[in-house]
């Protein structure tokens, strides 16, 4: 047992902080890292994110855990997590979570040599970003019932159907799409994964969907006789459900990062409570406020340690059927709770939009309070997490 | 970072688990609740021979030279078994002597503790009921070669079996800690009936003489000694809590597989599965925040914030776990026949001991310079 970062890990963290200090202008307002490409209408953030991606790539920090032959550094898994933590904490966009943390590792695990050569180096160079096409209007938690279909016609797959909740699909380059290729097989045995070039495939239309927080966070994506080459198939025919599970497995540990982001907000909120007077004294001297802030800090520390454990387990190649779903469940619930408490502390000011001279912390808490509701369903609802913990994790009887 | 237990730590856990499984069974735990002594001297001696009493003492004092993290493993396994007895109290006092005691005091007390010949109890709380310096009112007046103690200590654990008390009092110089022979004239002990059926007592001091040589640490600097006892006590209770919570989770999963309603095991119903997943997640969080604090303490690194976070979180998380466990068990869970009540009652005692959530959150706020 050693629950401290090694000197090398600490040095790497410092190197990232120095990098951020150097490359990020002091007046940069920050972006919600996970959603950097969703900030429709905020062109300067998109531009900045793209620049940062190039700079991160030139440091060798994108896909840094991958083998050198695919552009990686063969760094330990914890390094990638430290990088993600620091970028999250400092609200710096540019590290494409889907590409680097989810799709890349899935390709490494399940891809052919040709696929690895083709898709991984372009991620490490910061040249390609990714999104996913999983959910459909009629296939949410019951993902295996998805209906979008693909039929092989000569050397091409012909795709027809509709995907929904594809985050960032309107700005990303590549798309991990899940389609039904064998309608006769049981639902989870007839799904195939296709890699789709979103920028250059005719027959694809999209419409952005607006989150109540104001952002156009995700998309409906329609396929009408969209054609992709035969070799776009990934992971083998009718093996798509395995690919889905693999991507979810890689996605889970990074769910803990919402805790890191919330820690930054909490620190901003503590500063606010020091500077703000209510009832004739600074808010920070009110014991109720102190209890709430300490409670938030505790919740986030618990999540931090749970995350590190999952990252460590995965770095050791240990299966994490319980732990990775727990960190997702816990991370999102605790983050949600922190934003609830933050809204309470801000009182009537919490409801104000960014732009008002009265809005504390630039209205960010209000935005995160609404955004957190989305996290409760993103990538699997909290109920699906609980069901997976019970079934795969605790081996409770099947219903 | 490395979350893997060392081979030595694994062995210690496995061995402790099997000792508890073999000896500290439900019947024994129940029997000890109404026993005057509250524990078995025979098992106590066996534990001493296994080196547990002196686990964290250096070898020169008859100890094993292990660290606080290893001790936390013992606490965890004892919590899992609801192990009765004054182990917790005695080791807390022993560590305080190791920290603050003179060489003479260490030589006198630590080998006796290691050999299982001395039981000690920390007498910290008073009728004020707070773990803060202003809760200490017991008067210590210097008189010749002695201090004379007058006052009342409350919620003193294991007072009935202790041969020495570690008493926190107030002298002219400020808060001071004393090692007080339990047989001293003027001490009277009144046992308290408690939720966990443990052995807490009111200990009254009426003109009790304590030789000046029995001051522990420096006169007037007793709060530093006391604070460390509270910190170790808090993290020790967290370890007991995660041990207990693990067992409660296992009991609940087992019951949900066996209990059939509507023609199916209730563990197959989503409502029950979600309850159990919440319990498991609460345990997971408590476990790692506890390990963090215990490990930092073992390394001698600053950890007051982490300890308070662990205690505030685990104490309250355990309440949720226990309540949910009861809900899954239905009526049988809250009967005396079932073992769940043993954990339920101890869980509340553990939440209160060495500071509850409100107390520790205020400490966290101070630590974060809030």
XYZ file of C-alpha atoms in Angstrom:
769
model
C 0.000 0.000 0.000
C 1.296 3.397 -0.944
C -1.315 6.102 -1.214
C 0.977 8.910 -2.220
C 2.080 9.859 -5.686
C 5.673 8.992 -6.468
C 8.241 11.741 -6.938
C 8.092 11.091 -10.707
C 4.315 11.365 -10.743
C 4.470 14.591 -8.730
C 7.098 15.942 -11.101
C 4.859 15.130 -14.052
C 1.939 16.903 -12.396
C 4.149 19.945 -11.906
C 5.259 19.784 -15.526
C 1.617 19.898 -16.611
C 0.943 22.867 -14.341
C 3.933 24.700 -15.792
C 2.697 23.886 -19.268
C -0.755 25.242 -18.461
C 0.724 28.397 -16.992
C 2.781 28.935 -20.102
C 0.209 28.038 -22.722
C -3.053 29.241 -21.253
C -3.584 33.013 -21.101
C -4.221 34.159 -17.532
C -7.556 35.657 -18.541
C -8.822 32.440 -20.191
C -12.292 31.900 -18.802
C -12.009 28.130 -18.926
C -14.187 25.606 -20.657
C -16.133 22.625 -19.453
C -13.512 20.137 -20.541
C -15.780 17.246 -21.314
C -17.987 19.452 -23.402
C -15.440 21.584 -25.129
C -16.673 20.757 -28.565
C -20.266 21.291 -27.596
C -19.990 24.980 -26.942
C -21.850 25.953 -30.051
C -21.502 29.615 -30.837
C -18.345 29.974 -28.841
C -15.936 29.885 -31.732
C -13.008 31.219 -29.779
C -13.199 28.239 -27.401
C -13.250 25.789 -30.301
C -10.270 27.502 -31.820
C -8.445 27.528 -28.524
C -9.271 23.838 -27.912
C -7.837 22.910 -31.314
C -4.647 24.863 -30.595
C -4.292 23.241 -27.198
C -4.803 19.809 -28.752
C -1.849 20.438 -31.053
C 0.291 21.602 -28.146
C -0.655 18.615 -26.006
C 0.172 16.385 -28.966
C 3.582 17.950 -29.415
C 4.310 17.250 -25.736
C 3.493 13.611 -26.509
C 0.641 13.683 -24.003
C -2.212 12.431 -26.154
C -2.417 8.662 -25.972
C 0.660 8.741 -23.777
C -0.001 5.274 -22.355
C 0.005 3.611 -25.796
C 2.870 1.713 -27.396
C 5.493 3.866 -29.113
C 4.803 2.294 -32.496
C 1.373 3.959 -32.467
C 2.632 7.330 -31.325
C 2.388 6.697 -27.578
C 4.936 7.027 -24.791
C 4.211 3.747 -23.002
C 3.599 5.784 -19.860
C 1.810 4.216 -16.900
C -1.970 4.570 -16.844
C -1.820 6.864 -13.802
C 0.057 9.476 -15.834
C -2.801 9.819 -18.260
C -5.170 10.206 -15.341
C -2.978 12.863 -13.741
C -2.956 14.743 -17.046
C -6.727 14.530 -17.283
C -7.077 15.673 -13.660
C -4.916 18.737 -14.166
C -6.597 19.751 -17.408
C -9.993 19.306 -15.771
C -9.062 21.215 -12.659
C -7.718 24.102 -14.709
C -10.634 23.905 -17.167
C -8.305 23.491 -20.119
C -9.843 21.880 -23.217
C -7.966 20.011 -25.934
C -7.676 16.451 -24.701
C -10.389 14.575 -26.598
C -11.750 12.226 -23.953
C -13.486 9.941 -26.466
C -10.469 9.557 -28.686
C -7.767 9.347 -26.052
C -9.488 7.540 -23.215
C -12.261 5.489 -24.752
C -11.963 4.765 -28.469
C -8.156 4.605 -28.573
C -7.836 2.012 -25.809
C -10.681 0.023 -27.373
C -8.848 -0.039 -30.711
C -5.680 -1.083 -28.923
C -7.532 -3.938 -27.269
C -9.678 -5.152 -30.158
C -8.294 -3.634 -33.357
C -6.287 -5.241 -36.125
C -2.721 -4.111 -36.751
C -3.925 -2.106 -39.732
C -6.612 -0.377 -37.697
C -4.138 0.510 -34.967
C -1.761 2.022 -37.522
C -4.555 3.900 -39.157
C -6.445 5.367 -36.202
C -4.107 5.664 -33.229
C -1.279 7.889 -34.525
C -3.751 10.489 -35.782
C -5.158 10.724 -32.240
C -1.714 11.133 -30.703
C -0.917 13.846 -33.266
C -4.116 15.658 -32.312
C -5.430 15.369 -35.851
C -8.633 13.425 -35.283
C -11.377 13.672 -32.708
C -14.045 11.106 -31.989
C -17.653 10.704 -30.998
C -19.946 7.730 -30.564
C -23.245 6.582 -32.006
C -24.892 4.280 -29.505
C -28.309 5.426 -28.239
C -31.361 5.600 -30.456
C -34.767 7.110 -29.800
C -36.093 3.649 -28.922
C -32.869 2.166 -27.530
C -31.547 3.911 -24.453
C -30.810 1.796 -21.404
C -31.806 -1.226 -23.479
C -28.995 -0.534 -25.896
C -28.984 -4.052 -27.345
C -32.343 -3.349 -28.971
C -30.870 -0.745 -31.330
C -32.385 -0.713 -34.823
C -30.131 1.335 -37.101
C -29.093 -1.198 -39.683
C -26.266 -1.779 -42.084
C -26.340 -4.096 -45.066
C -23.312 -5.148 -47.046
C -23.599 -4.139 -50.699
C -20.515 -5.208 -52.585
C -17.573 -3.484 -50.959
C -19.680 -1.138 -48.892
C -21.946 -1.087 -45.869
C -25.183 0.771 -46.500
C -26.471 2.371 -43.304
C -30.028 3.466 -42.508
C -31.464 4.646 -39.211
C -31.259 7.216 -36.471
C -28.926 7.824 -33.565
C -29.448 10.276 -30.742
C -27.440 11.901 -27.899
C -24.239 11.778 -29.938
C -22.159 14.308 -28.036
C -19.949 16.401 -30.253
C -20.780 14.534 -33.448
C -21.219 17.864 -35.278
C -17.588 18.856 -34.770
C -15.681 15.577 -34.568
C -13.978 13.682 -37.349
C -14.687 10.073 -36.607
C -17.630 8.176 -35.258
C -17.841 4.828 -33.536
C -21.210 3.637 -34.793
C -23.174 0.607 -33.672
C -25.608 -0.945 -36.135
C -27.687 -4.070 -36.555
C -26.271 -6.343 -39.205
C -28.091 -9.572 -38.341
C -31.786 -8.970 -37.619
C -32.340 -12.699 -36.999
C -29.787 -13.069 -34.201
C -30.628 -12.374 -30.539
C -30.492 -8.592 -29.932
C -26.966 -8.440 -28.483
C -25.552 -10.892 -31.041
C -26.581 -9.048 -34.173
C -24.767 -5.759 -33.605
C -21.676 -4.674 -35.504
C -19.405 -1.694 -34.948
C -18.489 0.573 -37.866
C -15.990 3.406 -37.920
C -17.490 6.278 -39.864
C -15.786 9.323 -41.328
C -18.270 11.993 -40.246
C -16.835 14.745 -42.416
C -16.800 12.899 -45.719
C -19.711 10.468 -45.784
C -22.762 11.417 -47.864
C -26.152 10.412 -46.477
C -25.581 11.647 -42.941
C -27.609 14.546 -41.543
C -27.531 15.951 -38.051
C -29.537 18.171 -35.843
C -28.224 19.595 -32.633
C -30.259 19.232 -29.462
C -30.176 21.979 -26.878
C -29.575 21.089 -23.241
C -31.561 23.161 -20.740
C -28.262 24.672 -19.636
C -28.254 26.458 -22.980
C -25.603 24.489 -24.818
C -26.153 22.456 -27.911
C -24.645 19.474 -26.248
C -25.567 16.604 -28.471
C -27.073 15.548 -31.745
C -29.586 13.484 -33.550
C -27.809 11.760 -36.421
C -29.729 10.332 -39.372
C -28.385 7.834 -41.896
C -30.040 7.572 -45.278
C -28.286 5.075 -47.510
C -25.010 6.296 -46.101
C -22.179 4.210 -47.504
C -18.927 3.318 -45.766
C -16.219 0.948 -47.007
C -16.382 -2.691 -46.014
C -13.243 -2.329 -43.943
C -14.965 0.243 -41.727
C -16.170 -2.752 -39.738
C -14.427 -2.835 -36.371
C -14.099 -5.701 -33.910
C -15.646 -8.327 -36.171
C -19.089 -8.916 -37.601
C -21.845 -9.193 -34.965
C -19.285 -8.563 -32.262
C -20.459 -5.008 -31.674
C -21.881 -5.556 -28.228
C -18.482 -6.618 -26.996
C -17.056 -3.397 -28.432
C -19.753 -1.447 -26.577
C -18.869 -3.097 -23.283
C -15.206 -2.458 -23.900
C -15.731 1.252 -24.525
C -17.871 1.541 -21.402
C -15.187 -0.215 -19.410
C -12.636 2.363 -20.544
C -15.029 5.246 -20.044
C -15.875 4.476 -16.420
C -12.673 5.414 -14.564
C -12.744 8.807 -16.212
C -16.218 9.402 -14.791
C -14.340 10.214 -11.615
C -13.026 13.334 -13.312
C -16.288 15.169 -12.700
C -15.151 15.151 -9.076
C -11.957 16.976 -10.046
C -13.898 19.636 -11.883
C -16.219 20.063 -8.915
C -13.206 20.471 -6.629
C -12.193 23.509 -8.640
C -15.682 24.961 -8.366
C -15.681 24.276 -4.628
C -12.423 26.173 -4.227
C -13.900 29.109 -6.151
C -16.968 28.916 -3.917
C -14.837 28.965 -0.759
C -13.154 32.139 -2.016
C -16.579 33.608 -2.711
C -17.690 32.792 0.849
C -14.613 34.532 2.217
C -15.295 37.671 0.221
C -19.051 37.837 0.679
C -20.773 39.278 3.747
C -24.255 38.285 4.763
C -26.078 39.208 7.979
C -23.221 41.442 8.980
C -20.421 38.895 8.783
C -18.481 37.017 6.142
C -20.367 33.971 4.901
C -17.373 31.852 5.775
C -17.909 32.493 9.484
C -21.410 31.046 9.410
C -21.239 27.555 10.907
C -23.955 26.228 8.606
C -21.956 27.355 5.572
C -18.765 25.869 7.030
C -20.508 22.528 7.530
C -21.725 22.557 3.945
C -18.372 23.445 2.449
C -16.600 20.790 4.533
C -19.237 18.268 3.479
C -18.604 19.095 -0.193
C -14.847 18.753 0.274
C -15.335 15.393 1.986
C -17.570 14.043 -0.754
C -15.029 15.003 -3.390
C -12.103 13.518 -1.476
C -13.965 10.210 -1.180
C -14.474 10.260 -4.948
C -10.843 11.111 -5.570
C -9.644 8.064 -3.644
C -12.221 5.787 -5.287
C -11.039 7.012 -8.708
C -7.396 6.366 -7.939
C -8.249 2.854 -6.858
C -10.039 2.122 -10.135
C -7.185 3.619 -12.160
C -4.714 1.533 -10.186
C -6.764 -1.652 -10.621
C -7.044 -1.109 -14.364
C -3.326 -0.385 -14.593
C -2.741 -3.782 -12.978
C -5.027 -5.447 -15.488
C -7.531 -6.314 -12.763
C -11.203 -6.553 -13.730
C -13.343 -3.803 -12.172
C -16.971 -4.827 -12.670
C -17.971 -3.303 -9.330
C -15.461 -0.552 -8.865
C -15.721 1.162 -12.236
C -19.496 1.375 -12.044
C -19.293 2.552 -8.448
C -17.044 5.457 -9.328
C -19.420 6.497 -12.050
C -22.407 6.276 -9.733
C -20.603 7.930 -6.857
C -18.786 10.543 -8.919
C -21.936 11.811 -10.542
C -24.074 11.709 -7.412
C -21.467 13.503 -5.334
C -20.876 16.116 -8.014
C -24.606 16.669 -8.285
C -24.807 17.068 -4.522
C -21.951 19.585 -4.495
C -23.687 21.715 -7.122
C -26.960 21.466 -5.191
C -25.204 22.718 -2.071
C -23.385 25.415 -4.027
C -26.713 26.696 -5.355
C -28.098 26.784 -1.813
C -25.106 28.744 -0.561
C -25.400 31.288 -3.351
C -29.050 31.786 -2.459
C -31.035 33.994 -4.860
C -27.832 34.948 -6.670
C -27.411 31.356 -7.827
C -30.156 31.721 -10.420
C -28.457 34.521 -12.348
C -27.117 34.078 -15.853
C -23.566 34.808 -16.798
C -23.341 38.421 -17.908
C -25.258 39.979 -15.036
C -23.121 42.140 -12.820
C -24.826 40.358 -9.914
C -24.007 36.839 -11.062
C -21.473 35.201 -8.710
C -18.717 33.039 -10.206
C -19.867 34.136 -13.682
C -23.040 32.083 -13.368
C -21.066 28.872 -13.649
C -22.734 27.161 -10.702
C -26.159 27.600 -12.278
C -24.845 26.083 -15.473
C -23.214 23.122 -13.709
C -26.293 22.551 -11.572
C -28.275 21.947 -14.751
C -25.489 20.120 -16.528
C -25.218 17.621 -13.651
C -28.752 16.462 -14.390
C -27.481 15.340 -17.792
C -24.653 13.387 -16.218
C -27.222 11.288 -14.388
C -28.141 9.711 -17.720
C -25.014 10.138 -19.838
C -23.233 6.904 -20.751
C -25.698 4.839 -18.729
C -28.233 6.001 -16.167
C -27.532 5.784 -12.471
C -30.064 2.966 -12.314
C -28.140 1.030 -14.953
C -25.000 1.571 -12.841
C -26.746 0.209 -9.780
C -28.034 -2.766 -11.732
C -24.549 -3.522 -13.074
C -22.965 -3.213 -9.637
C -25.550 -5.639 -8.284
C -25.353 -8.099 -11.181
C -21.812 -8.128 -12.535
C -20.222 -6.760 -9.374
C -22.019 -8.385 -6.460
C -23.436 -11.356 -8.364
C -26.935 -10.896 -7.147
C -29.579 -13.095 -8.780
C -30.896 -12.184 -12.227
C -34.392 -10.744 -12.427
C 0.248 4.936 -5.980
C -0.190 1.340 -5.056
C -3.391 -0.005 -3.529
C -2.016 -3.499 -3.091
C -1.591 -4.792 0.435
C 1.896 -6.074 1.206
C 2.327 -9.768 1.814
C 2.764 -9.032 5.514
C -0.461 -7.026 5.581
C -2.352 -9.765 3.732
C -1.075 -12.362 6.181
C -2.069 -10.217 9.133
C -5.570 -9.765 7.715
C -6.039 -13.420 6.887
C -4.770 -14.560 10.219
C -6.910 -12.082 12.152
C -9.956 -13.028 10.086
C -9.537 -16.693 10.873
C -8.912 -16.029 14.577
C -12.122 -14.022 14.693
C -14.079 -16.603 12.679
C -12.934 -19.360 15.023
C -13.365 -17.580 18.342
C -15.295 -14.332 18.244
C -18.533 -15.863 17.066
C -22.012 -14.451 17.513
C -22.708 -16.435 20.706
C -19.562 -15.066 22.300
C -20.342 -11.485 21.302
C -23.857 -11.823 22.720
C -22.614 -13.437 25.907
C -20.132 -10.654 26.516
C -22.818 -7.974 26.247
C -24.139 -9.015 29.651
C -20.856 -10.218 31.108
C -19.496 -8.034 33.940
C -16.041 -7.916 32.470
C -17.273 -7.711 28.902
C -14.545 -9.810 27.332
C -12.790 -13.149 27.692
C -9.447 -12.996 29.542
C -8.542 -16.190 27.759
C -8.911 -14.682 24.280
C -7.244 -11.515 25.559
C -4.175 -13.502 26.511
C -4.169 -15.317 23.178
C -4.289 -11.986 21.345
C -1.386 -10.736 23.436
C 0.607 -13.830 22.548
C -0.118 -13.195 18.887
C 1.575 -9.842 19.384
C -1.514 -7.735 18.795
C -1.385 -5.585 21.944
C 2.086 -4.388 21.107
C 1.661 -4.460 17.348
C 2.826 -0.869 16.862
C 5.334 -0.679 19.720
C 9.060 -1.005 19.010
C 10.585 -4.357 19.849
C 12.489 -2.921 22.809
C 9.136 -2.470 24.548
C 7.979 -5.948 23.689
C 6.192 -4.865 20.531
C 6.135 -6.011 16.908
C 7.361 -2.765 15.379
C 4.569 -2.604 12.834
C 2.829 0.567 11.677
C -0.510 2.214 12.249
C -1.870 0.953 8.934
C -1.344 -2.617 10.130
C -3.132 -1.782 13.372
C -6.005 -0.406 11.313
C -6.237 -3.799 9.603
C -6.700 -5.372 13.042
C -9.358 -2.796 13.948
C -11.118 -3.512 10.668
C -11.229 -7.232 11.302
C -12.329 -6.698 14.911
C -15.107 -4.438 13.682
C -16.178 -7.147 11.280
C -16.484 -9.574 14.181
C -17.887 -7.086 16.737
C -14.942 -8.226 18.853
C -15.619 -7.226 22.454
C -12.948 -6.036 24.846
C -10.577 -3.228 25.728
C -8.144 -3.672 22.834
C -9.063 -0.380 21.221
C -8.793 1.610 24.462
C -5.562 -0.016 25.533
C -3.725 0.448 22.251
C -4.831 4.099 22.010
C -3.401 4.784 25.474
C -0.267 2.790 24.692
C 0.383 4.845 21.555
C -0.066 8.052 23.557
C 2.580 6.837 25.997
C 4.854 5.936 23.098
C 4.398 9.468 21.713
C 4.579 11.562 24.822
C 5.824 9.377 27.653
C 9.153 9.537 29.427
C 11.539 6.655 28.966
C 10.571 5.385 32.436
C 6.891 5.480 31.552
C 7.473 3.649 28.293
C 9.493 0.966 30.047
C 6.891 0.597 32.753
C 3.741 0.537 30.647
C 4.461 -0.672 27.140
C 5.903 -4.124 27.908
C 3.013 -4.799 30.281
C 0.526 -3.808 27.591
C 2.336 -5.938 25.028
C 2.137 -8.936 27.309
C -1.564 -8.486 27.883
C -1.045 -7.702 31.544
C -2.326 -4.173 31.486
C -5.630 -2.764 30.311
C -5.845 0.984 29.904
C -8.699 3.342 29.197
C -8.695 6.903 27.901
C -10.753 9.215 30.129
C -11.322 12.131 27.798
C -14.949 13.163 27.744
C -16.778 14.896 30.557
C -20.402 15.823 31.101
C -19.933 18.576 28.477
C -19.707 15.710 25.985
C -17.421 17.468 23.504
C -14.044 16.556 22.066
C -12.776 20.115 22.494
C -10.432 21.641 25.075
C -13.243 23.712 26.574
C -15.046 20.477 27.393
C -12.339 19.677 29.984
C -13.199 20.806 33.494
C -11.583 18.147 35.698
C -9.356 20.042 38.101
C -5.762 19.032 38.667
C -4.160 20.882 41.569
C -0.447 20.593 42.314
C 0.264 19.592 45.917
C 3.825 18.655 46.829
C 4.881 15.671 44.747
C 1.337 15.035 43.579
C -1.474 16.398 41.563
C -4.900 16.107 43.122
C -7.719 15.385 40.675
C -11.323 16.406 41.185
C -14.066 16.050 38.636
C -16.092 13.659 36.533
C -15.153 11.788 33.412
C -17.968 10.408 31.327
C -18.260 7.839 28.536
C -14.975 6.294 29.647
C -14.668 3.070 27.626
C -13.703 -0.151 29.380
C -13.430 1.607 32.737
C -14.432 -1.600 34.517
C -11.383 -3.536 33.344
C -8.764 -0.793 33.150
C -5.883 -0.894 35.579
C -4.798 2.574 34.496
C -6.668 5.552 33.128
C -5.243 8.146 30.820
C -6.950 11.187 32.285
C -7.193 14.586 30.639
C -7.424 17.332 33.263
C -6.926 21.007 33.694
C -4.099 22.332 35.843
C -2.968 25.899 36.359
C -0.674 25.496 33.413
C -3.486 24.349 31.145
C -4.668 20.981 29.880
C -2.513 18.165 31.226
C -2.670 14.404 30.802
C -2.088 11.927 33.630
C -1.568 8.207 33.993
C -3.793 7.309 36.902
C -3.847 4.016 38.762
C -7.445 2.832 38.662
C -7.163 1.602 42.237
C -6.295 5.046 43.592
C -8.381 6.185 46.528
C -11.187 8.524 45.557
C -12.076 6.953 42.189
C -15.575 5.632 41.800
C -16.915 3.959 38.714
C -20.543 3.799 37.680
C -21.250 1.709 34.611
C -23.545 3.129 31.933
C -26.111 1.149 29.979
C -25.453 1.979 26.339
C -26.885 1.345 22.887
C -23.998 -0.970 21.959
C -23.953 -2.777 25.325
C -20.315 -1.816 25.590
C -18.569 -1.009 28.837
C -18.697 2.751 29.160
C -18.718 4.375 32.549
C -18.895 7.509 34.581
C -15.629 7.790 36.494
C -15.700 10.245 39.378
C -12.483 11.637 40.858
C -12.657 12.913 44.446
C -9.304 14.167 45.737
C -7.446 11.505 43.785
C -3.692 11.808 44.259
C -1.474 11.213 41.248
C 2.321 11.388 41.565
C 3.831 14.153 39.431
C 5.950 11.478 37.802
C 2.701 10.229 36.227
C 2.123 13.336 34.185
C 2.130 12.182 30.559
C 4.024 14.633 28.377
C 4.530 18.217 29.400
C 2.393 19.954 31.968
C 0.004 22.275 30.190
C 0.502 20.597 26.815
C -1.985 17.820 27.336
C -4.259 18.867 24.515
C -1.623 17.859 21.967
C -1.564 14.388 23.511
C -5.359 14.309 23.639
C -5.759 15.447 20.067
C -3.640 12.573 18.813
C -5.708 10.126 20.832
C -8.848 11.571 19.272
C -7.315 11.362 15.804
C -6.185 7.785 16.200
C -9.478 6.928 17.848
C -11.370 8.465 14.947
C -9.470 6.576 12.295
C -9.612 3.386 14.367
C -13.380 3.709 14.545
C -13.467 4.202 10.771
C -11.561 0.947 10.389
C -14.043 -0.827 12.666
C -16.849 0.712 10.635
C -15.596 -0.524 7.266
C -15.033 -3.984 8.753
C -18.568 -4.014 10.138
C -20.019 -2.568 6.942
C -18.349 -5.255 4.838
C -19.929 -7.950 6.980
C -23.332 -6.230 6.907
C -23.120 -6.025 3.110
C -22.278 -9.724 2.865
C -25.113 -10.658 5.218
C -27.523 -8.576 3.175
C -26.487 -10.062 -0.163
C -26.727 -13.554 1.267
C -30.166 -12.899 2.702
C -31.391 -11.398 -0.560
C -30.398 -14.578 -2.372
C -32.091 -16.880 0.131
C -35.259 -15.006 0.861
C -37.930 -15.903 -1.679
C -41.035 -13.769 -2.251
C -43.345 -13.716 -5.278
C -41.600 -16.944 -6.252
C -38.167 -15.331 -6.645
C -35.210 -14.456 -4.455
C -35.739 -10.843 -3.415
C -32.177 -10.101 -4.564
C -33.414 -10.426 -8.140
C -35.733 -7.418 -7.746
C -34.397 -4.095 -8.979
C -35.556 -2.226 -5.895
C -33.505 -4.521 -3.689
C -30.526 -4.595 -6.058
C -30.365 -0.813 -6.071
C -30.472 -0.728 -2.285
C -27.579 -3.149 -2.118
C -25.576 -1.300 -4.793
C -25.947 1.893 -2.777
C -24.674 0.081 0.307
C -21.699 -1.304 -1.594
C -20.851 2.121 -3.030
C -21.064 3.765 0.387
C -18.736 1.100 1.718
C -16.301 1.530 -1.158
C -16.003 5.263 -0.522
C -15.636 4.799 3.225
C -12.988 2.170 2.686
C -10.646 4.225 0.553
C -11.001 7.461 2.471
C -10.257 5.466 5.639
C -7.274 3.699 4.109
C -5.934 7.040 2.952
C -6.067 8.529 6.448
C -4.726 5.392 8.146
C -1.902 5.085 5.663
C -0.882 8.739 5.990
C -0.949 8.409 9.764
C 1.231 5.323 9.557
C 3.711 7.235 7.427
C 3.748 10.088 9.921
C 2.517 12.514 7.249
C 0.119 15.360 8.025
C -3.379 13.934 7.843
C -5.727 15.775 10.188
C -7.995 16.804 7.312
C -8.070 13.302 5.854
C -8.872 11.784 9.258
C -11.776 14.143 9.763
C -13.050 13.475 6.257
C -12.847 9.740 6.857
C -14.704 9.951 10.153
C -17.348 12.402 8.984
C -18.017 10.319 5.895
C -17.735 6.760 7.189
C -19.742 7.379 10.354
C -22.671 8.700 8.379
C -22.279 6.312 5.442
C -22.462 3.403 7.904
C -25.781 4.710 9.187
C -27.133 4.623 5.639
C -25.695 1.144 5.098
C -27.224 -0.190 8.312
C -30.613 1.346 7.709
C -30.727 -0.048 4.179
C -29.575 -3.455 5.409
C -32.476 -3.449 7.822
C -34.864 -2.495 5.059
C -33.695 -5.401 2.895
C -33.920 -7.825 5.812
C -37.468 -6.770 6.642
C -38.758 -7.622 10.102
C -36.231 -10.321 10.915
C -33.334 -7.837 10.774
C -34.394 -5.820 13.774
C -35.036 -8.750 16.069
C -32.653 -9.833 18.802
C -32.481 -13.228 17.082
C -30.635 -11.776 14.103
C -27.022 -10.638 14.135
C -27.768 -7.465 12.184
C -28.824 -5.709 15.396
C -25.349 -6.289 16.840
C -23.932 -4.171 14.015
C -26.756 -1.656 14.029
C -26.234 -0.813 17.694
C -22.432 -0.687 17.453
C -22.658 1.396 14.307
C -24.297 4.251 16.169
C -21.743 4.053 18.984
C -18.920 4.164 16.420
C -20.424 7.177 14.704
C -20.471 9.089 17.995
C -17.083 7.990 19.315
C -14.136 10.337 18.698
C -16.272 12.943 17.037
C -19.360 12.812 14.857
C -19.817 14.321 11.413
C -20.606 17.846 12.589
C -17.555 17.913 14.828
C -15.220 16.673 12.125
C -16.656 18.890 9.411
C -15.815 21.929 11.526
C -12.260 20.578 11.843
C -12.146 20.094 8.070
C -13.289 23.681 7.600
C -10.508 24.915 9.896
C -7.972 22.701 8.154
C -8.920 24.047 4.745
C -8.613 27.561 6.136
C -12.260 28.027 5.428
